[in-house]
Short mmCIF file of C-alpha atoms in Angstrom, two decimals:
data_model
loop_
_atom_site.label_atom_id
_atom_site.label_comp_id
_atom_site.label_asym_id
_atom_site.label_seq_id
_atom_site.Cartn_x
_atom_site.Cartn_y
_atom_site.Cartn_z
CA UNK A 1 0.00 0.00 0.00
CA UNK A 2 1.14 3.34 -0.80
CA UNK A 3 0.24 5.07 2.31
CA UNK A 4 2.60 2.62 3.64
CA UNK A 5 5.97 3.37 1.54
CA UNK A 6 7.16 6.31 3.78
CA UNK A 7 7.96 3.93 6.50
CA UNK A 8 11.02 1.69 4.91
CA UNK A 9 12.69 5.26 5.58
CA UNK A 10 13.99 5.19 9.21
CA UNK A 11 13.53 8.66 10.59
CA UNK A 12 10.07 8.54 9.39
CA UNK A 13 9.28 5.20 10.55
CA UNK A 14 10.70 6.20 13.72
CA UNK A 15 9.26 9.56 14.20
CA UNK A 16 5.72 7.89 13.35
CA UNK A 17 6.20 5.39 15.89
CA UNK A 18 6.77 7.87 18.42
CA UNK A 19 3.62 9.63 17.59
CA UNK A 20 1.39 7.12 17.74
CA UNK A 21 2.33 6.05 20.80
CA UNK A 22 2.12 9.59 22.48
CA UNK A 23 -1.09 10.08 20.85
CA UNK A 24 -2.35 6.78 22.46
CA UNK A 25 -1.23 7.75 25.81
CA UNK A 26 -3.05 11.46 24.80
CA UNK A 27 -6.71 9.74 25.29
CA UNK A 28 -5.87 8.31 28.45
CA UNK A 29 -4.62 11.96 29.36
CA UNK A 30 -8.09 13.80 27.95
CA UNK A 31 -10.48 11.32 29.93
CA UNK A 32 -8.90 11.70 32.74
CA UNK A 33 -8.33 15.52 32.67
CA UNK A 34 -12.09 15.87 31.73
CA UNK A 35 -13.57 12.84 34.31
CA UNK A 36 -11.68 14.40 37.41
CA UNK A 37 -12.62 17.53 36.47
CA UNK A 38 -16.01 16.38 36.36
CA UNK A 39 -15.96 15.10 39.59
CA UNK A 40 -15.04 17.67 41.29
CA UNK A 41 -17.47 20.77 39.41
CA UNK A 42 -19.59 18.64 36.76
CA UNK A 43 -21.36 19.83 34.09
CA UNK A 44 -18.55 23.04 34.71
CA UNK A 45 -15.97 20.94 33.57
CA UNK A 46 -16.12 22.77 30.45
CA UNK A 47 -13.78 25.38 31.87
CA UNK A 48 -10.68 23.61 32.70
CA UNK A 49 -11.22 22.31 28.74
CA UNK A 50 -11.54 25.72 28.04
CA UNK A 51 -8.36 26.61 30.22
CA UNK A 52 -6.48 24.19 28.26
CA UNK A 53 -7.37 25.42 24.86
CA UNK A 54 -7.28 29.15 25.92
CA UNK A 55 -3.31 27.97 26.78
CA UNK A 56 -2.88 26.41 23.66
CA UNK A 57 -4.44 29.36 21.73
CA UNK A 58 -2.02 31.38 23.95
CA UNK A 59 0.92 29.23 22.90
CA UNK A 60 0.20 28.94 19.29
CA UNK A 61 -0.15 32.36 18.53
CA UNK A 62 3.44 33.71 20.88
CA UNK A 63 5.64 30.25 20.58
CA UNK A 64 6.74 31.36 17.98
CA UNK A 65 8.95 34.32 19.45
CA UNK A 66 10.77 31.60 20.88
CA UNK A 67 11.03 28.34 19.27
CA UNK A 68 11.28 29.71 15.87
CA UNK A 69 15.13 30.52 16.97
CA UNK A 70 15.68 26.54 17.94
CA UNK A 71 15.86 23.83 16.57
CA UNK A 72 12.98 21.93 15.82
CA UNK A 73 14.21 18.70 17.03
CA UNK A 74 15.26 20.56 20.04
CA UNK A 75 11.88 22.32 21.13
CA UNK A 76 10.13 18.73 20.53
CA UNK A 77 12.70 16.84 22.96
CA UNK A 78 12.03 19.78 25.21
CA UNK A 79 8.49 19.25 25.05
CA UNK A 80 8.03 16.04 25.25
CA UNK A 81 10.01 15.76 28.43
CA UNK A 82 8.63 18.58 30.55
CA UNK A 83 5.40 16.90 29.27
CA UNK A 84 6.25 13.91 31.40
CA UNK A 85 7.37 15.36 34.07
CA UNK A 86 4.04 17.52 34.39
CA UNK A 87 2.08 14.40 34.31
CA UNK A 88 4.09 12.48 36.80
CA UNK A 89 3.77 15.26 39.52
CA UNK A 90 -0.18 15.03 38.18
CA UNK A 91 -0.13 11.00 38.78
CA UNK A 92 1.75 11.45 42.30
CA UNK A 93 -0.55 13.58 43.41
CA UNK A 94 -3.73 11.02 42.65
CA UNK A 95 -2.08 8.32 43.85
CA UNK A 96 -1.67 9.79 47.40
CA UNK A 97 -5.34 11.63 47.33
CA UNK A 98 -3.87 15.24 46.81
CA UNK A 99 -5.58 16.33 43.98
CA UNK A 100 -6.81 19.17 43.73
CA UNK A 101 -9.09 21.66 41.07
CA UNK A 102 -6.34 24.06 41.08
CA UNK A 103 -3.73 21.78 40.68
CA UNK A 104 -5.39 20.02 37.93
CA UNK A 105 -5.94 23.59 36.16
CA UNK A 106 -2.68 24.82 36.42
CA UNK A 107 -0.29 21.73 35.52
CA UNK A 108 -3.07 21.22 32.53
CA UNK A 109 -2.82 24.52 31.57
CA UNK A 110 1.56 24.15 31.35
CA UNK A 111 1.10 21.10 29.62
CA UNK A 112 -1.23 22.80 26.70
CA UNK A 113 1.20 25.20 26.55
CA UNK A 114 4.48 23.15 25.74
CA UNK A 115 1.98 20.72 23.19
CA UNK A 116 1.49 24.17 21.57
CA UNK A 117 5.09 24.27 21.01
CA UNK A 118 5.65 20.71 19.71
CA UNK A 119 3.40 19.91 16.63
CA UNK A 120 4.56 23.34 14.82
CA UNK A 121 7.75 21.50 14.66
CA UNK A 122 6.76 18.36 13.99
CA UNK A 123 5.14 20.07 11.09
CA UNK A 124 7.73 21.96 10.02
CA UNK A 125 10.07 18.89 10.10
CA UNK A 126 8.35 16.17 7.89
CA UNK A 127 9.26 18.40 4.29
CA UNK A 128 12.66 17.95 5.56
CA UNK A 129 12.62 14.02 5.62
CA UNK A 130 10.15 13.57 3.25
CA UNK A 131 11.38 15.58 -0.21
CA UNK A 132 9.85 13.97 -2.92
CA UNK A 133 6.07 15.65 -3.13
CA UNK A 134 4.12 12.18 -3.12
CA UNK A 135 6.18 10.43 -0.40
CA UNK A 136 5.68 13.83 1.30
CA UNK A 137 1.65 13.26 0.79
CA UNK A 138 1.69 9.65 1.89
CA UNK A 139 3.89 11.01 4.80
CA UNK A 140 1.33 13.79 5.81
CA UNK A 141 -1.16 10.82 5.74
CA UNK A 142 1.19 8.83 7.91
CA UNK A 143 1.06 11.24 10.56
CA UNK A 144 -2.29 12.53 10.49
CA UNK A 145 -3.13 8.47 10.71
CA UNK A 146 -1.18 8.51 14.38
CA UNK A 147 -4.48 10.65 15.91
CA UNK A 148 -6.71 8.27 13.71
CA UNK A 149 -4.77 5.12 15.59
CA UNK A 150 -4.96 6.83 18.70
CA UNK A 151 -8.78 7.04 18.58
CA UNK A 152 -8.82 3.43 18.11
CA UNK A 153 -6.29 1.68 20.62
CA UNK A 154 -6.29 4.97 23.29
CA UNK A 155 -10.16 4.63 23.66
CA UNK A 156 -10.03 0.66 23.58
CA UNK A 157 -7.47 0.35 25.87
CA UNK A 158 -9.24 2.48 28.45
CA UNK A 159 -12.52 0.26 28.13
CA UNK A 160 -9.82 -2.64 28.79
CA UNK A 161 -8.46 -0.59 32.08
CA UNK A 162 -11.45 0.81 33.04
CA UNK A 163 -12.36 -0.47 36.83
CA UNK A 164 -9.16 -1.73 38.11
CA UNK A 165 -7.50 1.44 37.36
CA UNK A 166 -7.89 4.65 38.72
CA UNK A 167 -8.57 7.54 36.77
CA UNK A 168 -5.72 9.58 38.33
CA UNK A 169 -2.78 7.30 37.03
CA UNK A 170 -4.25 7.35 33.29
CA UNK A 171 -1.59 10.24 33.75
CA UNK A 172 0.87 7.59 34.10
CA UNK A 173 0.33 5.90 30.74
CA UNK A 174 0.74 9.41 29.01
CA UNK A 175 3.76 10.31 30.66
CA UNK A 176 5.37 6.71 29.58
CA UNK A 177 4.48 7.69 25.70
CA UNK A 178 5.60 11.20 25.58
CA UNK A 179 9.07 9.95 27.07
CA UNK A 180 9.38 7.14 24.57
CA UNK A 181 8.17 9.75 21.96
CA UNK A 182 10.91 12.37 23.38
CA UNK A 183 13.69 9.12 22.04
CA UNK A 184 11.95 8.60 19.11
CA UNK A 185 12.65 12.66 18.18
CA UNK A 186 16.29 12.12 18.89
CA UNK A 187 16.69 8.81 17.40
CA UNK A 188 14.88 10.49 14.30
CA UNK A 189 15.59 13.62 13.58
CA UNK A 190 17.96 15.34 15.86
CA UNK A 191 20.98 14.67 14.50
CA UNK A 192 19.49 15.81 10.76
CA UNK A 193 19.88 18.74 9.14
CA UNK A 194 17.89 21.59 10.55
CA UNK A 195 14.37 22.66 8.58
CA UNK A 196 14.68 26.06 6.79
CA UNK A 197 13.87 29.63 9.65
CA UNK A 198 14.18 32.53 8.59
CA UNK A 199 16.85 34.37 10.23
CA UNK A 200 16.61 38.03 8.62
CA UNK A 201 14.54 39.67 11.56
CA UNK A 202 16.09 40.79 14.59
CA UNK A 203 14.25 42.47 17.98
CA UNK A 204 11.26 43.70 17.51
CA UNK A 205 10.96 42.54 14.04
CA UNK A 206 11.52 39.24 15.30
CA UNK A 207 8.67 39.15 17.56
CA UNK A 208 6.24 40.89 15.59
CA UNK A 209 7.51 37.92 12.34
CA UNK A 210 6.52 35.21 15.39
CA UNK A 211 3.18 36.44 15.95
CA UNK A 212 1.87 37.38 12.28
CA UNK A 213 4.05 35.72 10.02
CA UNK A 214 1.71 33.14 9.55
CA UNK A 215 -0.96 35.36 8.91
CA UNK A 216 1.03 37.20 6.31
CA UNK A 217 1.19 34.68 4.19
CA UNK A 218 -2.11 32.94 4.77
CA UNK A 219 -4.16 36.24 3.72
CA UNK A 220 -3.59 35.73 0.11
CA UNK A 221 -4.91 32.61 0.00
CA UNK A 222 -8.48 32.39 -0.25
CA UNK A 223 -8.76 28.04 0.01
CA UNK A 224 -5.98 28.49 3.10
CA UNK A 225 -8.44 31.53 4.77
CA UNK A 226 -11.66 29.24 4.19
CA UNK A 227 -10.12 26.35 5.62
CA UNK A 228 -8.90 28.00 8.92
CA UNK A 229 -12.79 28.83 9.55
CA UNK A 230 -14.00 25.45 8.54
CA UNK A 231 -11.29 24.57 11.24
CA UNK A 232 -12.35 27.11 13.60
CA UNK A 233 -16.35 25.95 12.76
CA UNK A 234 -15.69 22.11 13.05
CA UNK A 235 -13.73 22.37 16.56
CA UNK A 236 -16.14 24.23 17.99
CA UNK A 237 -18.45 21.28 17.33
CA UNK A 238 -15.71 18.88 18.17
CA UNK A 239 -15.66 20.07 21.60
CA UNK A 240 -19.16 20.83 22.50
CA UNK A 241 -20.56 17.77 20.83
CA UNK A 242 -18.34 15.15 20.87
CA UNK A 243 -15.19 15.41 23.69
CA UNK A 244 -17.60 17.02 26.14
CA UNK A 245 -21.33 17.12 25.41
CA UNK A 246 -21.55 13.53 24.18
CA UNK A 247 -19.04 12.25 27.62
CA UNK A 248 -21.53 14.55 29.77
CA UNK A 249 -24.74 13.13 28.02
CA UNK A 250 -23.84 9.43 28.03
CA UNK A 251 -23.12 10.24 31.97
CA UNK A 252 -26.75 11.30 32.32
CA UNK A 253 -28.39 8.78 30.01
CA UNK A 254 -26.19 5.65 29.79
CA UNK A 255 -26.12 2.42 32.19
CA UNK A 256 -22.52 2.36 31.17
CA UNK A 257 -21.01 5.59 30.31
CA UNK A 258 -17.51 5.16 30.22
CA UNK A 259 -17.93 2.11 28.31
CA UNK A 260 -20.13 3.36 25.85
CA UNK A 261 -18.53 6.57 25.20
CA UNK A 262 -14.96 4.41 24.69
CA UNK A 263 -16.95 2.23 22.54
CA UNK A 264 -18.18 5.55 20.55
CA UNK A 265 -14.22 6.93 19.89
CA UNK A 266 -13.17 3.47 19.03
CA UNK A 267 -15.70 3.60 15.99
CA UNK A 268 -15.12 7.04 15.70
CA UNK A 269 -11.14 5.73 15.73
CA UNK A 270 -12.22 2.97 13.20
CA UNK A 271 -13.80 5.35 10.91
CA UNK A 272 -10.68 7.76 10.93
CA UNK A 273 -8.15 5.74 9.99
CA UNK A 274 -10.01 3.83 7.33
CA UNK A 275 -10.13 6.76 5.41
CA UNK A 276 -7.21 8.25 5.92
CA UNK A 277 -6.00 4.88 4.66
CA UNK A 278 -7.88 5.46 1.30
CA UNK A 279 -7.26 9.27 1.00
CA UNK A 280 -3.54 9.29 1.68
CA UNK A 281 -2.88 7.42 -1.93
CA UNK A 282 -5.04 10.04 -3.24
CA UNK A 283 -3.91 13.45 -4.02
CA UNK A 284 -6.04 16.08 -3.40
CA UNK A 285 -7.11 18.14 -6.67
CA UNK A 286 -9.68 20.21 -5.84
CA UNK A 287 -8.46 20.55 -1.67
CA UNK A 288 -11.45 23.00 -0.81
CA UNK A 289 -14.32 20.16 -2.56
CA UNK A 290 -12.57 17.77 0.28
CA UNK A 291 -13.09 20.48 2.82
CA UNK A 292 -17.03 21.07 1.92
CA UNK A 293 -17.28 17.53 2.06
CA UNK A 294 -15.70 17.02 5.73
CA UNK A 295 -17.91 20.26 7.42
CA UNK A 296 -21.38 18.16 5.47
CA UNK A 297 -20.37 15.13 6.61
CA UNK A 298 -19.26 16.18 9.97
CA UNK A 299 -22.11 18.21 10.95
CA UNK A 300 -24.48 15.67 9.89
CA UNK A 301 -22.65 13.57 11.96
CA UNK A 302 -22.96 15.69 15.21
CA UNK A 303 -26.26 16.04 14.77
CA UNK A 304 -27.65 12.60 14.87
CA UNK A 305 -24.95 11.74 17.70
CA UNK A 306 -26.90 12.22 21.05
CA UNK A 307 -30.74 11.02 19.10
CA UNK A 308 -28.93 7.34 19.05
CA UNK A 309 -30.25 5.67 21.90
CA UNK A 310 -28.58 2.49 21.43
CA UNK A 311 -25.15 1.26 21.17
CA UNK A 312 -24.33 0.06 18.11
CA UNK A 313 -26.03 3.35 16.19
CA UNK A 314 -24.14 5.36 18.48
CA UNK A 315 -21.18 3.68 17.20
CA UNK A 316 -22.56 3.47 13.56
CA UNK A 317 -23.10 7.50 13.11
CA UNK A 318 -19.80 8.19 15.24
CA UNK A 319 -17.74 6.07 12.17
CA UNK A 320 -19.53 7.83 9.79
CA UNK A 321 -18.63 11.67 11.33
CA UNK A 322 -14.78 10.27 11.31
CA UNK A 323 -14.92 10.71 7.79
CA UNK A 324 -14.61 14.38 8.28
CA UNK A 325 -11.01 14.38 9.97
CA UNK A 326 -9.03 13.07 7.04
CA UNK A 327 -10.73 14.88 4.15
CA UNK A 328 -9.96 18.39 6.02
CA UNK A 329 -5.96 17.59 7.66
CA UNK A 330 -5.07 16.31 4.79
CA UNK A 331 -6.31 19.11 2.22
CA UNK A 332 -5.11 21.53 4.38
CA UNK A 333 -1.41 20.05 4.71
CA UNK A 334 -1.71 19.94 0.84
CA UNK A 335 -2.86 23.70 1.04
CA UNK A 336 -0.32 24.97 3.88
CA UNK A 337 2.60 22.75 2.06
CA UNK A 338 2.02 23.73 -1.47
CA UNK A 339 1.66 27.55 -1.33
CA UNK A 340 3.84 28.64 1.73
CA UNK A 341 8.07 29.81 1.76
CA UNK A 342 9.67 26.90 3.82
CA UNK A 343 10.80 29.13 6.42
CA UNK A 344 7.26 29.53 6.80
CA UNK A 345 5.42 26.52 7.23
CA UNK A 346 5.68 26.61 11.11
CA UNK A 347 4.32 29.65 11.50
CA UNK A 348 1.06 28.73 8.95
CA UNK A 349 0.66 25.79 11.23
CA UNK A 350 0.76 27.83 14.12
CA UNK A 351 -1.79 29.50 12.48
CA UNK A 352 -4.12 26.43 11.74
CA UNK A 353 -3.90 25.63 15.76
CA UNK A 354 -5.36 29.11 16.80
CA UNK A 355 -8.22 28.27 14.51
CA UNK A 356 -8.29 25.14 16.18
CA UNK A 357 -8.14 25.95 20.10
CA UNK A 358 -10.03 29.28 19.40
CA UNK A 359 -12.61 26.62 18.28
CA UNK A 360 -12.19 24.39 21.44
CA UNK A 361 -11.64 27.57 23.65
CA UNK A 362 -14.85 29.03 22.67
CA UNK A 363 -16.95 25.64 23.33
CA UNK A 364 -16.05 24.87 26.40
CA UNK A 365 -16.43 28.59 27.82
CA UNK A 366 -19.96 28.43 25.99
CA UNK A 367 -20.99 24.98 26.91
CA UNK A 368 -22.07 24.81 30.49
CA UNK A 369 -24.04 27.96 30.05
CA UNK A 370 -25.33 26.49 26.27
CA UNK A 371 -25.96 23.16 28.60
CA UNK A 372 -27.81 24.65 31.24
CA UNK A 373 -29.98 26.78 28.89
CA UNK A 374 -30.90 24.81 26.18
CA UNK A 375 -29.92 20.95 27.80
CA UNK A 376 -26.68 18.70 26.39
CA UNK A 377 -28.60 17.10 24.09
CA UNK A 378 -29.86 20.01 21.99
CA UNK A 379 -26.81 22.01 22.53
CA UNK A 380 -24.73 19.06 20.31
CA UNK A 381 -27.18 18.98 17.65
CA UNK A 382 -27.28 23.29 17.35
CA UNK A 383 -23.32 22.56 16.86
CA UNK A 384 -23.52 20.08 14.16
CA UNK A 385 -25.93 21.86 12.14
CA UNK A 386 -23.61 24.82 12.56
CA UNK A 387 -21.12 23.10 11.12
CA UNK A 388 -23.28 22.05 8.09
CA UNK A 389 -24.10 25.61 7.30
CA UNK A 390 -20.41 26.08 6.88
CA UNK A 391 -19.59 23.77 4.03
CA UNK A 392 -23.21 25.06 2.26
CA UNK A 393 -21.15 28.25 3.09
CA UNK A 394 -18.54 26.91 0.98
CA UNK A 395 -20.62 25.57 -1.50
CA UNK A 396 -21.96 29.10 -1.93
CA UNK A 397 -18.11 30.63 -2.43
CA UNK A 398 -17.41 28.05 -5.03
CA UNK A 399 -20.67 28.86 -7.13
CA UNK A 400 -19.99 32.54 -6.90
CA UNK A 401 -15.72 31.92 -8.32
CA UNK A 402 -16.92 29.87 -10.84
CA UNK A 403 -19.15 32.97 -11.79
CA UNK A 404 -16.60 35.55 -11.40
CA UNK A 405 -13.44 33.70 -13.04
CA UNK A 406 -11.33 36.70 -13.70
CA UNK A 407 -11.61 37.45 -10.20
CA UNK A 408 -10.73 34.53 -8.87
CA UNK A 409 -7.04 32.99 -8.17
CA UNK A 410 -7.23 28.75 -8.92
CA UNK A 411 -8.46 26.96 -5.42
#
């Protein structure tokens, strides 16, 4: 298989491995951050969520200042072991009944802010080890498969774990991956040439590059500026209807809830992957059709979620959604790869993440006052059908370029 090809070259194979296995232990890590939470504030939960994103908004937008003058190999190491470190102090303090709300907040909110740091880099790395444009798209496939496979075995696993271990040391089994992802970096990548950073600014010219560099070269691009609101749409719904409202509304209607909403990200998982298997041996022509098709999909998707009463429809409509994921990453790493300078690919990736965790930011500070209001159920389906309206949105800007061709650059 194609998809597959990218992998008889060691540093990719390598890096790859790394990353699914730290975005495996990532499930355990968002149960448990969201569950404890839960426990100690319920249905308010939303706002530690929202703490995290707000921190990874924070961190994707200034990072930059910083980690655009290292090494990319370097700021991932970093990462990966301050990561663990955060997580052990977070396990230590379950296992001997010290947690606490503001401990959880504050070690969550560090933790966002050094994952904010790493996958810019990761991003900005793979064009280096990956030069030839198709091994570069099965690569980008590759990688956007590791969250796919983590939706699978992380979920899976926890169904496996769930009753004979406590919630509190699901911290443990993250902090394990990120360190063997931290020797996966250096076995990979650390001792390869660095990726191309720009190195004419200097001061304040610097920082202001860090913050809107992205943005510079993102505004010309009509498909790139469509896709970062698709983004921006889809997370929203994401949060609010899948990662929160759907863990909150199994807990109030389900016999089983941590079961069944494992079960639900496995087939979620399932449905992931299998496409990304299929779409990573295709290229993507017409990126911004695979973009309408994701937000139609995926707000469909959201909709139906919490009117499935039973379990194996819950899982059914959950595999279908999935098929959004794939169609959007990988059009927009074909978008962000294809039309920016090298030396600027970290920073336009920086830029897709604040579209991102301004997405998740704003649903969890909305949804416990959306969820109180309006109820969990209702609140889910009024964020899928938001996201439909944005791909008809899309549908609409497509119609009106192909009427007005002179105005219009090729999508």
């Amino acid at each position: 298989m194609f998809v597959l090809k990218p992998l008889a070259q060691r540093s990719i194979s390598l890096l790859w491995a790394g990353q699914v296995l730290a975005a495996t232990g990532s499930e355990f890590y968002m149960v448990a951050v969201v569950w404890i939470a839960a426990d100690f504030i319920g249905r308010d939960a939303g706002y530690v969520s929202a703490l995290q994103s707000g921190a990874l908004l924070f961190g994707s937008l200034f990072g930059g200042i910083l980690t655009d003058r290292w090494r990319h190999s370097t700021t991932m190491i970093s990462a990966d072991v301050l990561r663990t470190l955060l997580l052990l102090v977070l396990s230590v303090t379950g296992l001997m009944h010290f947690m606490s709300l503001p401990l959880l907040m504050v070690l969550a909110g560090c933790i966002a802010l050094l994952t904010a740091a790493f996958d810019p880099s990761l991003q900005a790395t793979l064009p280096t080890i990956a030069v030839d444009p198709d091994i570069r798209h099965a690569t980008n496939g590759l990688f956007d498969a590791t969250r796919r496979m983590a939706r699978i075995l992380g979920p899976s696993m926890i169904a496996l774990v769930n009753g004979f271990l406590p919630k509190s040391q699901f911290f443990t089994v993250t902090a394990a991956t990120f360190l063997l992802s931290a020797l996966a970096v250096w076995l990979a990548v650390a001792k390869l040439p660095s990726a191309p950073r720009r190195r004419d600014f200097s001061g304040t010219a610097a920082v202001i590059d860090g913050v809107l560099g992205g943005w510079r070269m993102a505004r010309g691009h009509a498909a790139i500026l469509y896709g970062l609101f698709t983004n921006l749409m889809g997370n929203i719904a994401w949060a609010m209807g899948i990662l929160l409202g759907m863990l909150l509304h199994l807990r109030e209607t389900s016999a089983d809830p941590l079961t069944d909403y494992s079960l639900m990200m496995t087939a979620y998982g399932v449905g992931n992957l299998t496409t990304n298997l299929i779409l990573s041996s295709v290229k993507p022509r017409r990126p911004v059709v695979w973009i309408i098709a994701a937000k139609l999909i995926f707000g469909a998707g959201v909709f139906l979620l919490p009117l499935m009463h039973d379990r194996i429809w819950l899982m059914v409509v959950a595999s279908l959604a999935a098929i959004n994921g794939p169609f959007e990453n990988l059009a927009m790493l074909h978008l962000m790869q294809t039309r920016s300078e090298p030396h600027r690919l970290a920073q336009v990736y920086r830029l897709l993440m604040c579209a991102i965790f301004l997405g998740l930011f704003l649903a969890y500070l909305m949804s416990p006052s959306l969820f109180a209001w309006f109820g969990i159920g209702p609140s889910i389906m009024g964020a899928g059908a938001a996201v439909f309206v944005s791909g008809l949105i899309g549908i609409g800007l497509l119609a009106w370029r192909q009427s007005h061709p002179v105005d219009a650059k090729p999508a």
